[in-house]
mmCIF file of C-alpha atoms and ligand atoms in Angstrom:
data_model
loop_
_atom_site.group_PDB
_atom_site.id
_atom_site.type_symbol
_atom_site.label_atom_id
_atom_site.label_comp_id
_atom_site.label_asym_id
_atom_site.label_seq_id
_atom_site.Cartn_x
_atom_site.Cartn_y
_atom_site.Cartn_z
ATOM 1 C CA MET A 1 28.020 -6.806 -14.562
ATOM 2 C CA GLY A 2 25.096 -4.287 -15.716
ATOM 3 C CA GLY A 3 25.375 -0.320 -15.174
ATOM 4 C CA TYR A 4 24.781 1.546 -12.358
ATOM 5 C CA LEU A 5 23.952 4.933 -11.703
ATOM 6 C CA ARG A 6 22.200 7.059 -9.264
ATOM 7 C CA PRO A 7 21.250 10.540 -10.185
ATOM 8 C CA GLY A 8 20.510 13.462 -8.039
ATOM 9 C CA ALA A 9 17.589 14.564 -10.121
ATOM 10 C CA VAL A 10 14.071 13.727 -11.227
ATOM 11 C CA GLN A 11 14.933 14.958 -14.789
ATOM 12 C CA ASP A 12 18.134 12.848 -15.390
ATOM 13 C CA ALA A 13 16.484 9.623 -13.876
ATOM 14 C CA LEU A 14 13.734 10.154 -16.478
ATOM 15 C CA GLU A 15 16.174 11.447 -19.726
ATOM 16 C CA ALA A 16 17.924 7.835 -18.404
ATOM 17 C CA LEU A 17 14.848 5.878 -18.477
ATOM 18 C CA ASP A 18 13.739 7.660 -21.750
ATOM 19 C CA ARG A 19 17.321 6.140 -23.386
ATOM 20 C CA ARG A 20 17.954 2.732 -22.512
ATOM 21 C CA GLY A 21 15.363 -0.266 -19.885
ATOM 22 C CA LEU A 22 16.762 0.166 -16.602
ATOM 23 C CA THR A 23 15.547 -1.448 -13.602
ATOM 24 C CA ILE A 24 14.965 1.196 -10.638
ATOM 25 C CA VAL A 25 15.819 0.415 -7.070
ATOM 26 C CA SER A 26 15.159 2.188 -4.052
ATOM 27 C CA GLY A 27 15.205 1.142 -0.795
ATOM 28 C CA GLY A 28 16.664 -1.783 -2.364
ATOM 29 C CA THR A 29 14.338 -4.301 0.788
ATOM 30 C CA ASP A 30 12.539 -6.534 -1.973
ATOM 31 C CA PHE A 31 15.113 -6.297 -5.134
ATOM 32 C CA TYR A 32 17.669 -7.616 -3.288
ATOM 33 C CA PRO A 33 16.691 -10.449 -1.899
ATOM 34 C CA ALA A 34 14.905 -11.395 -4.550
ATOM 35 C CA ARG A 35 18.506 -11.721 -7.184
ATOM 36 C CA VAL A 36 20.478 -13.703 -3.982
ATOM 37 C CA GLY A 37 23.015 -16.190 -5.611
ATOM 38 C CA GLN A 38 22.496 -14.574 -8.673
ATOM 39 C CA PRO A 39 24.413 -12.647 -11.246
ATOM 40 C CA LEU A 40 23.264 -8.780 -10.465
ATOM 41 C CA ASP A 41 23.501 -8.282 -14.579
ATOM 42 C CA ASP A 42 20.867 -5.153 -14.608
ATOM 43 C CA ASP A 43 21.706 -2.123 -15.598
ATOM 44 C CA ILE A 44 20.549 -0.714 -12.898
ATOM 45 C CA LEU A 45 18.858 3.305 -12.187
ATOM 46 C CA ASP A 46 18.686 4.005 -8.275
ATOM 47 C CA ILE A 47 16.705 6.292 -7.407
ATOM 48 C CA SER A 48 17.622 7.066 -2.975
ATOM 49 C CA GLY A 49 19.679 10.388 -4.544
ATOM 50 C CA LEU A 50 16.245 11.886 -5.608
ATOM 51 C CA ALA A 51 15.582 14.375 -2.141
ATOM 52 C CA GLU A 52 12.690 16.577 -4.025
ATOM 53 C CA LEU A 53 11.048 13.173 -4.022
ATOM 54 C CA ARG A 54 11.255 12.022 -0.021
ATOM 55 C CA GLY A 55 8.625 13.352 2.376
ATOM 56 C CA ILE A 56 5.073 13.805 3.078
ATOM 57 C CA THR A 57 3.994 17.771 1.461
ATOM 58 C CA GLU A 58 0.205 18.586 1.552
ATOM 59 C CA THR A 59 -2.178 20.653 -0.125
ATOM 60 C CA ASP A 60 -5.453 22.057 0.022
ATOM 61 C CA SER A 61 -7.482 18.473 -1.671
ATOM 62 C CA HIS A 62 -4.841 16.061 -0.555
ATOM 63 C CA HIS A 63 -1.433 14.794 0.552
ATOM 64 C CA VAL A 64 1.420 13.437 -1.625
ATOM 65 C CA ILE A 65 3.996 11.044 -0.351
ATOM 66 C CA GLY A 66 7.120 11.257 -2.184
ATOM 67 C CA ALA A 67 8.388 7.920 -4.444
ATOM 68 C CA ILE A 68 11.742 7.722 -1.685
ATOM 69 C CA THR A 69 9.533 7.796 1.268
ATOM 70 C CA THR A 70 10.808 5.648 3.243
ATOM 71 C CA TRP A 71 7.950 3.534 6.156
ATOM 72 C CA THR A 72 10.001 4.771 8.817
ATOM 73 C CA ASP A 73 8.713 8.466 7.297
ATOM 74 C CA VAL A 74 5.649 7.659 7.787
ATOM 75 C CA ILE A 75 5.725 6.248 11.287
ATOM 76 C CA ARG A 76 7.277 9.816 12.587
ATOM 77 C CA ALA A 77 4.914 12.625 10.237
ATOM 78 C CA SER A 78 2.685 14.377 11.382
ATOM 79 C CA LEU A 79 -0.770 13.056 9.760
ATOM 80 C CA PRO A 80 -4.540 13.161 10.314
ATOM 81 C CA PRO A 81 -6.692 10.454 12.260
ATOM 82 C CA TYR A 82 -6.703 8.401 8.772
ATOM 83 C CA PHE A 83 -3.781 8.005 8.118
ATOM 84 C CA ASP A 84 -3.638 6.045 11.433
ATOM 85 C CA GLY A 85 -4.261 2.619 9.418
ATOM 86 C CA LEU A 86 -1.298 3.216 7.165
ATOM 87 C CA LYS A 87 1.184 3.916 10.247
ATOM 88 C CA LEU A 88 0.000 0.694 11.920
ATOM 89 C CA ALA A 89 0.679 -0.606 8.454
ATOM 90 C CA ALA A 90 4.324 1.024 8.367
ATOM 91 C CA ARG A 91 5.135 -0.223 11.774
ATOM 92 C CA GLU A 92 4.771 -3.715 10.852
ATOM 93 C CA VAL A 93 6.862 -4.078 7.768
ATOM 94 C CA GLY A 94 10.033 -5.807 8.743
ATOM 95 C CA GLY A 95 11.837 -4.827 11.522
ATOM 96 C CA LEU A 96 13.414 -0.995 11.913
ATOM 97 C CA GLN A 97 15.917 -1.953 9.553
ATOM 98 C CA ILE A 98 13.976 -2.428 6.362
ATOM 99 C CA GLN A 99 11.349 0.546 7.282
ATOM 100 C CA ASN A 100 14.204 2.502 7.407
ATOM 101 C CA ALA A 101 15.566 1.473 4.227
ATOM 102 C CA GLY A 102 12.161 0.176 1.720
ATOM 103 C CA THR A 103 9.816 3.219 1.042
ATOM 104 C CA VAL A 104 5.484 2.846 0.447
ATOM 105 C CA CYS A 105 5.576 3.220 -3.234
ATOM 106 C CA GLY A 106 8.201 0.002 -2.990
ATOM 107 C CA ASN A 107 6.463 -1.228 -1.633
ATOM 108 C CA ILE A 108 3.115 -1.737 -4.418
ATOM 109 C CA CYS A 109 5.600 -1.326 -7.414
ATOM 110 C CA ASN A 110 6.618 -4.676 -5.900
ATOM 111 C CA ALA A 111 3.070 -5.295 -6.549
ATOM 112 C CA SER A 112 3.469 -8.255 -3.782
ATOM 113 C CA PRO A 113 -0.295 -10.101 -2.923
ATOM 114 C CA ALA A 114 1.216 -9.566 0.782
ATOM 115 C CA ALA A 115 2.148 -6.096 0.340
ATOM 116 C CA ASP A 116 1.781 -4.586 3.203
ATOM 117 C CA GLY A 117 0.911 -0.980 2.123
ATOM 118 C CA VAL A 118 -1.622 -1.663 -0.147
ATOM 119 C CA PRO A 119 -5.236 -2.479 2.012
ATOM 120 C CA PRO A 120 -3.965 0.880 3.885
ATOM 121 C CA LEU A 121 -3.314 2.767 0.703
ATOM 122 C CA LEU A 122 -6.914 1.070 -0.885
ATOM 123 C CA ALA A 123 -8.501 2.559 1.959
ATOM 124 C CA LEU A 124 -7.490 5.855 1.399
ATOM 125 C CA ASP A 125 -8.530 5.986 -2.072
ATOM 126 C CA ALA A 126 -4.348 6.730 -3.153
ATOM 127 C CA ARG A 127 -3.973 7.525 -7.069
ATOM 128 C CA VAL A 128 -0.314 6.669 -8.647
ATOM 129 C CA GLU A 129 1.767 9.260 -10.164
ATOM 130 C CA LEU A 130 3.509 7.874 -13.053
ATOM 131 C CA SER A 131 6.514 10.573 -14.372
ATOM 132 C CA SER A 132 8.308 10.043 -17.909
ATOM 133 C CA ARG A 133 9.885 12.707 -20.092
ATOM 134 C CA ASN A 134 6.328 12.653 -22.036
ATOM 135 C CA GLY A 135 4.481 14.270 -19.143
ATOM 136 C CA VAL A 136 2.913 12.926 -15.840
ATOM 137 C CA ARG A 137 -0.045 10.629 -15.447
ATOM 138 C CA SER A 138 -2.011 9.293 -12.313
ATOM 139 C CA LEU A 139 -3.718 6.222 -12.252
ATOM 140 C CA PRO A 140 -5.753 5.346 -9.202
ATOM 141 C CA LEU A 141 -3.892 2.222 -6.874
ATOM 142 C CA THR A 142 -6.692 -0.104 -8.045
ATOM 143 C CA GLU A 143 -5.850 0.140 -12.183
ATOM 144 C CA PHE A 144 -2.076 0.356 -10.935
ATOM 145 C CA ILE A 145 -1.651 -2.619 -9.653
ATOM 146 C CA ILE A 146 -2.754 -6.313 -11.965
ATOM 147 C CA GLY A 147 -1.645 -8.232 -10.633
ATOM 148 C CA ASN A 148 0.557 -10.672 -9.060
ATOM 149 C CA ARG A 149 3.564 -8.755 -8.509
ATOM 150 C CA LYS A 150 2.504 -6.938 -12.709
ATOM 151 C CA THR A 151 2.017 -2.971 -12.472
ATOM 152 C CA ALA A 152 0.531 -0.592 -15.088
ATOM 153 C CA ARG A 153 4.017 1.250 -15.509
ATOM 154 C CA ARG A 154 5.660 1.599 -18.794
ATOM 155 C CA PRO A 155 9.429 0.735 -18.740
ATOM 156 C CA ASP A 156 10.100 4.402 -19.417
ATOM 157 C CA GLU A 157 7.845 5.645 -16.344
ATOM 158 C CA LEU A 158 8.942 6.513 -13.143
ATOM 159 C CA VAL A 159 6.126 6.183 -9.957
ATOM 160 C CA THR A 160 6.416 9.834 -8.589
ATOM 161 C CA GLY A 161 4.594 9.881 -6.102
ATOM 162 C CA LEU A 162 0.805 8.700 -4.211
ATOM 163 C CA THR A 163 -1.874 11.361 -4.194
ATOM 164 C CA ILE A 164 -4.019 10.936 -1.167
ATOM 165 C CA PRO A 165 -7.177 12.597 -1.078
ATOM 166 C CA LYS A 166 -8.087 14.328 1.639
ATOM 167 C CA PRO A 167 -11.991 13.006 2.803
ATOM 168 C CA ALA A 168 -14.731 15.501 2.565
ATOM 169 C CA ASN A 169 -16.351 14.325 6.271
ATOM 170 C CA PRO A 170 -13.792 13.273 9.610
ATOM 171 C CA ALA A 171 -12.666 9.864 8.965
ATOM 172 C CA MET A 172 -10.724 7.714 11.614
ATOM 173 C CA SER A 173 -8.556 4.179 9.836
ATOM 174 C CA GLY A 174 -7.235 0.897 11.259
ATOM 175 C CA PHE A 175 -5.221 -1.655 9.947
ATOM 176 C CA LEU A 176 -4.971 -5.583 11.311
ATOM 177 C CA LYS A 177 -2.990 -7.588 10.164
ATOM 178 C CA LEU A 178 -2.341 -11.986 10.961
ATOM 179 C CA GLY A 179 0.316 -13.511 10.527
ATOM 180 C CA ALA A 180 1.893 -16.547 12.204
ATOM 181 C CA ARG A 181 3.607 -15.394 14.660
ATOM 182 C CA ARG A 182 4.259 -11.293 16.166
ATOM 183 C CA TYR A 183 6.702 -9.878 14.407
ATOM 184 C CA LEU A 184 9.018 -9.703 11.108
ATOM 185 C CA VAL A 185 6.255 -11.795 9.472
ATOM 186 C CA ILE A 186 4.710 -11.892 6.151
ATOM 187 C CA SER A 187 1.067 -11.387 6.396
ATOM 188 C CA ILE A 188 -1.213 -14.134 5.817
ATOM 189 C CA VAL A 189 -3.785 -12.260 6.041
ATOM 190 C CA MET A 190 -4.417 -7.953 6.661
ATOM 191 C CA VAL A 191 -7.040 -6.074 6.095
ATOM 192 C CA ALA A 192 -7.042 -1.728 6.510
ATOM 193 C CA GLY A 193 -11.007 0.350 6.430
ATOM 194 C CA VAL A 194 -11.276 3.917 6.415
ATOM 195 C CA LEU A 195 -14.516 4.949 7.681
ATOM 196 C CA GLU A 196 -15.847 8.288 7.593
ATOM 197 C CA ARG A 197 -18.503 10.348 10.409
ATOM 198 C CA ALA A 198 -21.248 12.443 8.489
ATOM 199 C CA PRO A 199 -22.271 15.037 11.665
ATOM 200 C CA ASP A 200 -25.196 13.151 13.058
ATOM 201 C CA GLY A 201 -23.240 10.115 14.137
ATOM 202 C CA THR A 202 -23.900 7.741 11.158
ATOM 203 C CA VAL A 203 -21.023 6.865 8.571
ATOM 204 C CA ALA A 204 -21.069 9.003 5.815
ATOM 205 C CA ALA A 205 -18.040 6.368 3.933
ATOM 206 C CA ALA A 206 -16.561 3.500 3.908
ATOM 207 C CA ARG A 207 -13.804 2.253 2.317
ATOM 208 C CA LEU A 208 -11.984 -1.330 3.704
ATOM 209 C CA ALA A 209 -9.436 -3.365 2.142
ATOM 210 C CA VAL A 210 -8.797 -7.060 2.208
ATOM 211 C CA GLY A 211 -5.021 -8.138 1.802
ATOM 212 C CA SER A 212 -3.267 -11.380 0.831
ATOM 213 C CA CYS A 213 -6.624 -12.772 -0.026
ATOM 214 C CA SER A 214 -5.769 -12.590 -4.214
ATOM 215 C CA GLU A 215 -3.485 -11.504 -6.773
ATOM 216 C CA VAL A 216 -4.631 -8.134 -5.335
ATOM 217 C CA ALA A 217 -5.753 -6.364 -2.721
ATOM 218 C CA ARG A 218 -9.551 -6.009 -2.830
ATOM 219 C CA ARG A 219 -11.960 -3.794 -1.559
ATOM 220 C CA MET A 220 -15.095 -4.429 -0.029
ATOM 221 C CA LEU A 221 -17.896 -2.794 -2.139
ATOM 222 C CA GLY A 222 -20.623 -4.210 -0.826
ATOM 223 C CA LEU A 223 -19.748 -3.972 2.661
ATOM 224 C CA GLU A 224 -19.238 -0.361 1.959
ATOM 225 C CA ARG A 225 -22.105 -0.068 0.011
ATOM 226 C CA VAL A 226 -23.949 -1.827 3.675
ATOM 227 C CA LEU A 227 -22.305 0.413 5.733
ATOM 228 C CA ALA A 228 -23.014 3.622 4.648
ATOM 229 C CA GLY A 229 -25.579 5.914 6.953
ATOM 230 C CA ARG A 230 -25.829 3.125 9.419
ATOM 231 C CA PRO A 231 -24.642 4.921 13.542
ATOM 232 C CA ILE A 232 -20.849 4.800 13.885
ATOM 233 C CA GLY A 233 -20.554 2.377 16.673
ATOM 234 C CA PRO A 234 -19.391 -1.073 17.753
ATOM 235 C CA GLU A 235 -23.001 -3.505 16.643
ATOM 236 C CA LEU A 236 -20.354 -2.006 12.881
ATOM 237 C CA GLY A 237 -18.938 -5.211 13.143
ATOM 238 C CA SER A 238 -22.066 -7.741 12.534
ATOM 239 C CA ALA A 239 -22.559 -5.411 9.449
ATOM 240 C CA ALA A 240 -19.736 -7.884 7.869
ATOM 241 C CA MET A 241 -21.279 -11.085 7.165
ATOM 242 C CA GLU A 242 -19.428 -14.591 5.200
ATOM 243 C CA GLU A 243 -21.153 -12.913 1.359
ATOM 244 C CA HIS A 244 -19.327 -9.705 1.661
ATOM 245 C CA VAL A 245 -15.718 -12.093 1.539
ATOM 246 C CA GLU A 246 -16.948 -14.391 -1.161
ATOM 247 C CA LEU A 247 -14.818 -12.179 -3.685
ATOM 248 C CA LEU A 248 -12.190 -13.256 -2.259
ATOM 249 C CA ALA A 249 -9.476 -15.825 -3.939
ATOM 250 C CA PRO A 250 -6.911 -17.139 -1.538
ATOM 251 C CA ILE A 251 -4.505 -19.981 -1.593
ATOM 252 C CA ASP A 252 -3.337 -22.960 0.055
ATOM 253 C CA ASP A 253 0.597 -22.015 0.813
ATOM 254 C CA VAL A 254 2.404 -22.851 3.894
ATOM 255 C CA ARG A 255 1.566 -19.896 5.983
ATOM 256 C CA GLY A 256 -2.152 -21.033 5.335
ATOM 257 C CA THR A 257 -4.610 -23.167 3.205
ATOM 258 C CA ALA A 258 -7.283 -21.246 1.470
ATOM 259 C CA GLU A 259 -10.365 -21.639 3.683
ATOM 260 C CA TYR A 260 -8.820 -20.702 6.917
ATOM 261 C CA ARG A 261 -7.456 -17.930 4.756
ATOM 262 C CA GLN A 262 -11.451 -16.844 4.150
ATOM 263 C CA GLU A 263 -12.654 -17.602 7.654
ATOM 264 C CA ALA A 264 -9.672 -14.971 9.288
ATOM 265 C CA ALA A 265 -10.357 -12.473 6.540
ATOM 266 C CA LEU A 266 -13.863 -11.691 7.337
ATOM 267 C CA THR A 267 -13.108 -11.897 11.825
ATOM 268 C CA LEU A 268 -10.687 -9.799 11.627
ATOM 269 C CA VAL A 269 -12.995 -7.282 9.210
ATOM 270 C CA ARG A 270 -15.571 -7.814 11.911
ATOM 271 C CA ARG A 271 -12.818 -6.620 14.399
ATOM 272 C CA LEU A 272 -11.101 -4.119 12.602
ATOM 273 C CA LEU A 273 -15.201 -2.465 12.107
ATOM 274 C CA ARG A 274 -15.703 -2.854 15.849
ATOM 275 C CA ALA A 275 -12.535 -1.468 16.883
ATOM 276 C CA LEU A 276 -13.221 1.993 14.596
ATOM 277 C CA GLY A 277 -17.099 1.563 15.659
ATOM 278 C CA SER A 278 -15.801 2.119 19.103
ATOM 279 C CA ALA A 279 -13.619 4.814 18.472
ATOM 280 C CA PRO A 280 -13.942 7.953 20.676
HETATM 281 C C1 LIG B 301 13.732 -9.016 5.781
HETATM 282 C C2 LIG B 301 12.223 -8.225 4.551
HETATM 283 C C3 LIG B 301 11.053 -8.123 6.091
HETATM 284 C C4 LIG B 301 10.387 -7.175 4.877
HETATM 285 N N1 LIG B 301 8.601 -7.518 5.605
HETATM 286 C C5 LIG B 301 8.040 -6.849 4.847
HETATM 287 C C6 LIG B 301 6.711 -6.873 5.818
HETATM 288 O O1 LIG B 301 6.058 -7.024 6.622
HETATM 289 N N2 LIG B 301 5.522 -6.330 4.834
HETATM 290 C C7 LIG B 301 6.210 -5.760 3.494
HETATM 291 O O2 LIG B 301 4.909 -5.129 2.921
HETATM 292 N N3 LIG B 301 6.981 -6.270 3.044
HETATM 293 C C8 LIG B 301 7.881 -6.811 3.762
HETATM 294 N N4 LIG B 301 9.015 -6.742 3.201
HETATM 295 C C9 LIG B 301 9.727 -6.243 1.549
HETATM 296 C C10 LIG B 301 9.828 -4.931 1.316
HETATM 297 O O3 LIG B 301 10.760 -4.152 2.524
HETATM 298 C C11 LIG B 301 8.637 -3.436 0.607
HETATM 299 O O4 LIG B 301 8.443 -4.335 0.244
HETATM 300 C C12 LIG B 301 9.543 -2.471 1.230
HETATM 301 O O5 LIG B 301 7.657 -1.194 1.184
HETATM 302 C C13 LIG B 301 9.611 -1.969 -0.321
HETATM 303 O O6 LIG B 301 10.997 -0.686 -0.656
HETATM 304 P P1 LIG B 301 12.099 -0.957 -0.567
HETATM 305 O O7 LIG B 301 12.094 1.302 -1.454
HETATM 306 O O8 LIG B 301 13.475 -1.504 -0.710
HETATM 307 O O9 LIG B 301 12.013 -1.235 -2.174
HETATM 308 P P2 LIG B 301 12.708 -1.566 -3.819
HETATM 309 O O10 LIG B 301 14.026 -3.070 -3.128
HETATM 310 O O11 LIG B 301 13.921 -0.914 -4.371
HETATM 311 O O12 LIG B 301 11.810 -1.879 -5.426
HETATM 312 C C14 LIG B 301 10.903 -3.023 -5.464
HETATM 313 C C15 LIG B 301 10.191 -3.048 -7.029
HETATM 314 O O13 LIG B 301 9.419 -2.165 -6.996
HETATM 315 C C16 LIG B 301 9.807 -1.236 -8.022
HETATM 316 N N5 LIG B 301 10.187 0.587 -7.667
HETATM 317 C C17 LIG B 301 10.268 0.716 -6.798
HETATM 318 N N6 LIG B 301 10.363 2.321 -7.010
HETATM 319 C C18 LIG B 301 9.780 2.537 -7.476
HETATM 320 C C19 LIG B 301 9.423 4.217 -8.898
HETATM 321 N N7 LIG B 301 9.770 4.810 -7.447
HETATM 322 N N8 LIG B 301 8.936 3.619 -9.289
HETATM 323 C C20 LIG B 301 8.629 2.781 -9.971
HETATM 324 N N9 LIG B 301 9.820 1.545 -9.477
HETATM 325 C C21 LIG B 301 9.611 1.108 -8.521
HETATM 326 C C22 LIG B 301 11.931 -1.614 -8.268
HETATM 327 O O14 LIG B 301 12.125 -2.160 -9.814
HETATM 328 C C23 LIG B 301 11.537 -3.406 -7.422
HETATM 329 O O15 LIG B 301 10.723 -3.984 -9.083
HETATM 330 C C24 LIG B 301 10.371 -6.827 3.900
HETATM 331 C C25 LIG B 301 12.052 -7.384 3.470
HETATM 332 C C26 LIG B 301 12.302 -8.152 3.906
HETATM 333 C C27 LIG B 301 13.605 -8.196 3.255
#
């Protein structure tokens, strides 16, 4: 049986991480199910008591999602429309019990290819804040998740939050998830997007991401360039072509074949763009 530490202050957590290797546990909804039937001999740093890291705060230039902010906290928060995609994803993470305990940061630190939080956070241009006794560093989410269940976090670092910049223009967002049934399901494909509207009604900027179709969810940079400058309307859906999803590298598994995933990704991207283009 390993040790168990539940500090009440971030500084105490960082000092503990600096002293020795500890396994961080937040909501535990990824951590515990992965260890069923195995001895629990890790030395645990339970961060659920770090109240200062709970909730979503706002400055002039960005929002910050604290490390122990749960999916339910996201759903209940009053946020601008460009967070709608993240809120939709939050409603689809497991059931209510999982949404109450599971955290947004736990989802990205677990770095599963099927993590529902990653595509909406990529579309929001999120950065990850990592703190240690030596200071704070900030990485774009694209540089934080570096592979299937691999992140750039160093052993003495705690992810203390996510920083979301405010878009330069009015923006809207969405999220679509395809699973084998309606609820409580691991994604076969999910797609998230943010569209910024220029004063003349064209796309000032588009950010789109697809998950579950590669080791790490991918931004659709080629398609984003094609969308920039186009009039916002339902016809945005037809801008998405097969060539735009060629950068995905889906696998065959019990939930779907690679070919099915590739086709579904294109269908979902088109559907999302049509819906965002038709939004008032
Ligand atoms: C029944 C069920 C259904 C689920 N459904 C979905 C779903 O539909 N979609 C989905 O995406 N996920 C789903 N999950 C997975 C899980 O609930 C989410 O990924 C959740 O957001 C994880 O958050 P957590 O706080 O519980 O993470 P934890 O289990 O506490 O931690 C996950 C990992 O991240 C690390 N970690 C956590 N916080 C930090 C931090 N601040 N700094 C550094 N490292 C950290 C931990 O060391 C661990 O490796 C489901 C899980 C269950 C059990």
